[in-house]
Coordinates of C-alpha atoms and ligand atoms in Angstrom, one line a residue:
M1 CA 85.1 116.2 128.6
I2 CA 84.7 114.1 131.7
E3 CA 87.7 114.2 134.2
R4 CA 88.5 110.9 135.9
Q5 CA 91.5 109.5 137.8
T6 CA 92.9 106.4 139.2
D7 CA 95.9 106.0 141.7
H8 CA 98.5 106.9 139.0
C9 CA 96.5 108.3 136.1
E10 CA 94.4 111.2 135.2
Y11 CA 92.4 111.0 132.0
L12 CA 89.6 112.7 130.1
Q13 CA 86.6 111.1 128.4
F14 CA 84.3 112.2 125.6
E15 CA 80.7 112.1 126.9
Q16 CA 79.2 110.4 124.0
F17 CA 81.8 107.5 124.2
A18 CA 81.5 107.3 128.0
A19 CA 77.7 106.6 127.5
V20 CA 78.4 103.5 125.4
P21 CA 78.4 100.3 127.5
G22 CA 81.6 98.2 127.1
L23 CA 83.4 100.9 125.2
V24 CA 86.7 101.7 127.0
H25 CA 88.5 104.9 126.1
A26 CA 90.8 107.5 127.6
V27 CA 92.7 110.6 126.7
F28 CA 95.4 110.5 129.4
T29 CA 96.8 113.7 130.7
R30 CA 100.5 114.0 131.7
R31 CA 99.6 114.4 135.4
K32 CA 100.4 111.6 137.9
G33 CA 102.5 108.9 136.5
F34 CA 106.1 108.4 137.4
S35 CA 108.4 110.2 135.0
A36 CA 110.9 112.8 136.2
P37 CA 111.3 116.2 134.4
P38 CA 111.5 117.0 131.4
F39 CA 109.1 114.0 130.9
A40 CA 107.1 114.5 133.9
G41 CA 104.8 112.5 134.8
L42 CA 102.7 110.0 132.7
N43 CA 104.9 109.8 129.7
A44 CA 103.8 107.0 127.4
S45 CA 106.5 107.2 124.9
S46 CA 109.7 105.1 124.9
V47 CA 111.4 106.9 121.9
T48 CA 112.0 110.4 123.1
G49 CA 114.6 109.6 125.7
D50 CA 112.7 108.8 129.0
D51 CA 114.0 106.1 131.2
L52 CA 112.5 102.9 129.7
S53 CA 111.8 101.3 133.0
V54 CA 109.8 104.3 134.1
V55 CA 107.9 104.4 130.9
E56 CA 107.0 100.7 131.5
R57 CA 105.6 101.7 135.0
N58 CA 103.5 104.4 133.3
K59 CA 102.3 102.0 130.7
A60 CA 101.5 99.5 133.4
A61 CA 99.4 102.2 135.2
I62 CA 97.6 102.9 131.9
V63 CA 96.8 99.2 131.3
A64 CA 95.5 99.0 135.0
T65 CA 93.2 101.9 134.4
L66 CA 91.8 100.7 131.2
G67 CA 91.7 97.1 132.3
M68 CA 93.1 95.7 129.0
P69 CA 96.3 95.3 127.3
L70 CA 97.6 97.9 124.6
V71 CA 98.4 97.3 121.0
A72 CA 99.7 99.5 118.2
T73 CA 100.9 99.5 114.7
K74 CA 104.0 101.8 113.8
P75 CA 102.8 105.3 113.1
V76 CA 104.8 107.0 110.2
H77 CA 102.8 110.2 109.6
G78 CA 100.9 108.7 106.5
A79 CA 97.4 107.7 105.6
Q80 CA 97.6 104.0 105.7
V81 CA 95.0 102.1 107.6
A82 CA 95.4 98.8 109.4
V83 CA 92.8 96.4 110.5
V84 CA 93.8 95.1 113.9
E85 CA 92.7 91.5 114.6
R86 CA 94.0 88.6 116.8
E87 CA 94.8 85.4 115.1
T88 CA 92.9 82.5 116.8
A89 CA 95.8 80.1 115.9
A90 CA 98.3 82.4 117.7
E91 CA 96.0 82.6 120.7
R92 CA 96.0 78.8 121.1
S93 CA 99.8 78.7 121.1
G94 CA 101.0 80.4 124.2
D95 CA 101.7 84.2 124.5
W96 CA 99.1 85.5 122.0
L97 CA 99.7 89.1 123.2
E98 CA 103.4 89.1 122.5
A99 CA 102.8 87.5 119.1
F100 CA 100.0 89.9 118.3
R101 CA 102.1 92.9 119.2
A102 CA 105.1 91.7 117.3
R103 CA 103.1 91.3 114.2
L104 CA 101.5 94.8 114.5
R105 CA 104.9 96.5 115.4
I106 CA 106.1 96.1 111.8
I107 CA 102.9 97.5 110.1
E108 CA 103.2 101.1 109.1
A109 CA 99.8 102.7 109.6
D110 CA 98.5 105.8 111.2
A111 CA 94.9 104.6 111.7
M112 CA 94.0 101.3 113.3
L113 CA 90.5 99.7 113.1
S114 CA 89.0 96.9 115.0
D115 CA 85.8 95.2 116.0
Q116 CA 87.4 92.8 118.4
P117 CA 87.1 93.0 122.2
G118 CA 89.9 92.5 124.7
F119 CA 92.5 95.0 123.9
A120 CA 93.0 98.8 123.4
L121 CA 94.4 100.4 120.4
C122 CA 96.7 103.0 121.9
W123 CA 99.3 105.6 120.8
A124 CA 101.4 108.4 122.4
Y125 CA 100.8 111.8 121.2
G126 CA 102.3 115.3 121.5
D127 CA 100.7 117.9 119.1
C128 CA 99.3 115.4 116.4
A129 CA 95.6 114.9 116.6
P130 CA 94.3 111.8 118.3
I131 CA 91.0 111.0 116.7
L132 CA 88.7 108.2 118.0
L133 CA 85.9 106.7 116.1
Y134 CA 83.1 104.3 117.1
D135 CA 80.4 102.7 115.0
P136 CA 77.4 101.9 117.5
E137 CA 75.7 99.9 114.7
H138 CA 78.6 97.4 114.2
A139 CA 80.6 97.8 117.5
A140 CA 83.7 98.7 115.5
F141 CA 86.2 101.4 116.6
A142 CA 89.2 103.2 115.4
L143 CA 92.1 105.3 116.5
I144 CA 93.9 107.8 114.2
H145 CA 97.1 109.6 114.6
A146 CA 97.0 112.9 112.4
G147 CA 100.0 115.1 112.5
W148 CA 100.4 117.8 109.8
R149 CA 101.7 115.0 107.4
G150 CA 98.8 112.6 108.1
T151 CA 96.3 115.4 107.9
A152 CA 97.7 116.7 104.6
A153 CA 97.4 112.9 103.4
G154 CA 93.7 112.8 104.6
V155 CA 94.3 110.0 107.1
A156 CA 91.0 110.6 109.0
P157 CA 88.7 110.4 105.9
A158 CA 90.8 107.2 104.8
A159 CA 90.0 105.6 108.3
V160 CA 86.3 106.4 107.8
A161 CA 86.3 104.8 104.3
A162 CA 88.1 101.7 105.7
M163 CA 85.4 101.3 108.3
T164 CA 82.8 101.4 105.7
A165 CA 84.5 98.9 103.6
R166 CA 85.4 96.6 106.5
Y167 CA 82.5 96.8 108.8
S168 CA 79.8 98.4 106.5
S169 CA 79.9 101.5 108.9
R170 CA 77.6 104.3 107.7
P171 CA 79.6 107.6 108.3
A172 CA 76.4 109.3 109.5
A173 CA 76.1 106.9 112.3
L174 CA 79.8 107.2 113.4
L175 CA 80.7 108.9 116.6
A176 CA 84.0 110.8 116.6
G177 CA 86.2 112.2 119.4
L178 CA 88.8 114.8 118.5
G179 CA 91.5 114.9 121.2
P180 CA 94.0 117.6 122.2
A181 CA 96.2 118.7 119.2
I182 CA 98.2 121.8 118.4
G183 CA 96.2 124.8 117.4
A184 CA 96.7 127.8 115.1
C185 CA 97.6 129.7 118.2
C186 CA 100.9 127.8 118.5
Y187 CA 101.7 126.1 115.3
E188 CA 103.6 128.3 112.7
V189 CA 104.4 126.1 109.7
N190 CA 106.8 126.5 106.7
E191 CA 106.0 126.7 103.0
T192 CA 106.6 123.0 102.6
V193 CA 103.6 122.3 104.8
R194 CA 101.3 124.7 102.9
A195 CA 102.6 123.1 99.6
T196 CA 102.0 119.6 100.8
F197 CA 98.4 120.3 101.8
A198 CA 97.9 122.0 98.3
R199 CA 98.7 118.9 96.5
H200 CA 95.7 117.0 98.2
P201 CA 92.4 118.6 97.1
L202 CA 90.3 117.4 100.2
A203 CA 93.1 118.2 102.6
W204 CA 93.5 121.6 101.1
E205 CA 89.8 122.3 101.1
C206 CA 89.5 121.3 104.8
A207 CA 92.8 122.9 105.9
R208 CA 92.5 125.7 108.5
F209 CA 95.4 128.1 108.2
V210 CA 95.6 131.5 109.9
Q211 CA 97.9 134.2 108.6
R212 CA 99.5 136.2 111.5
T213 CA 102.7 138.2 112.2
P214 CA 105.6 135.8 111.8
D215 CA 107.5 134.5 114.9
P216 CA 110.8 136.7 114.8
E217 CA 112.6 133.9 116.5
R218 CA 112.0 131.3 113.8
A219 CA 114.3 131.2 110.8
D220 CA 111.8 129.7 108.5
A221 CA 108.9 132.0 109.8
T222 CA 106.0 132.4 107.3
G223 CA 103.3 133.9 109.4
L224 CA 101.2 130.9 108.3
F225 CA 99.7 129.0 111.4
L226 CA 98.0 125.7 111.0
D227 CA 95.2 124.4 113.3
V228 CA 95.6 120.6 113.1
A229 CA 92.4 119.9 115.1
A230 CA 90.2 122.2 113.1
S231 CA 91.5 120.8 109.8
N232 CA 90.7 117.4 111.0
Y233 CA 87.3 118.4 112.2
Q234 CA 86.5 119.7 108.6
Q235 CA 87.8 116.3 107.2
L236 CA 85.5 114.3 109.4
L237 CA 82.6 116.4 108.3
A238 CA 83.7 115.9 104.7
A239 CA 83.8 112.2 105.3
G240 CA 80.1 112.2 106.2
I241 CA 80.2 112.4 110.0
A242 CA 77.5 114.5 111.5
A243 CA 78.5 117.7 113.2
E244 CA 76.4 116.6 116.4
H245 CA 78.5 113.3 116.5
I246 CA 81.9 115.0 116.6
D247 CA 83.2 115.9 120.1
D248 CA 86.1 118.3 120.0
S249 CA 88.2 118.4 123.2
G250 CA 89.1 122.0 122.4
Y251 CA 92.5 121.7 124.0
C252 CA 95.6 123.1 122.3
T253 CA 98.5 121.0 123.4
G254 CA 100.9 123.9 123.0
C255 CA 98.8 126.2 125.2
R256 CA 98.3 123.4 127.8
T257 CA 101.6 121.9 128.5
D258 CA 100.4 121.7 132.1
L259 CA 98.0 119.0 131.0
F260 CA 99.6 117.5 127.9
Y261 CA 103.0 117.2 126.0
S262 CA 103.8 119.3 123.1
H263 CA 106.6 118.6 120.6
R264 CA 106.5 122.2 119.3
C265 CA 106.0 124.1 122.5
E266 CA 108.2 122.4 125.0
P267 CA 112.1 122.1 124.8
W268 CA 113.3 118.8 123.3
P269 CA 113.1 116.3 124.7
S270 CA 109.6 116.0 126.1
G271 CA 107.1 113.1 126.7
R272 CA 104.0 112.0 124.9
F273 CA 100.4 111.4 126.3
A274 CA 98.4 108.2 125.7
V275 CA 95.1 108.0 124.0
A276 CA 93.3 104.6 123.9
I277 CA 90.1 103.0 122.8
G278 CA 88.9 99.3 123.0
L279 CA 86.0 97.1 123.9
R280 CA 85.5 95.0 127.0
A281 CA 85.0 91.3 126.1
E282 CA 81.5 91.1 127.5
A283 CA 80.5 94.0 125.3
S284 CA 81.0 92.3 122.0
M285 CA 77.7 92.8 120.2
K286 CA 78.8 91.3 116.9
S287 CA 76.2 88.8 115.7
Ligands
ZN1 ZN1 97.9 127.0 121.5

């Protein structure tokens, strides 16, 4: 990935996305930013206990880096997909952004799609897989939040199918970026996780588990370790995305708490790193 930085942010970019004119995206690391330990430094989450005014400063730095405001639905570890579009009527009546955000905030969805310019879809992550999609033929984009539950529910293929339904996207033409997520090196799971995957045929077929010596310090140790990123990589392939169009960051959040936050591998509480994707207004190619 390409490493970049601004005054208060450090971030990584997928090469194939960075090459698209007008497409804005970033996988922010935890470096820089303003949060104090244990959230140090660019924590983007306001729900794990960090000082809210500091989180706002971090978010302002993220917004300044991207050059566009952030919007998001409410992630609930499911497979629901939301189409994110401004309402022209709301835009004409004052604070469109606040109205837009308020409307999205109550929508429960772990995948967001859009083809509108001028804002960035953005969530905060800490082990769950951030997946970015871009359709170069229709200038449509998506952001996915795939923790173990979302992966077991097939949220990534659901997002690809929704892009096809909404924007006539061809899966073979889509570009995908698979960001930092927890790997089999760090993520021992319990029997509930295995059983949940087993109930979803595609998720089960794509799931990448590794059997190893159980962690003696875990009461529910099974010796079964889940690779969240690899499981999602398989799901993206199964959804029809070409292997040469999938960029995998290769980072395990648990192994790299110097760069990212990890819910599993850091003591509670910890921060969450931001991942965002959007289009600049002048880049709208929709005819
Ligand atoms: Zn690891």
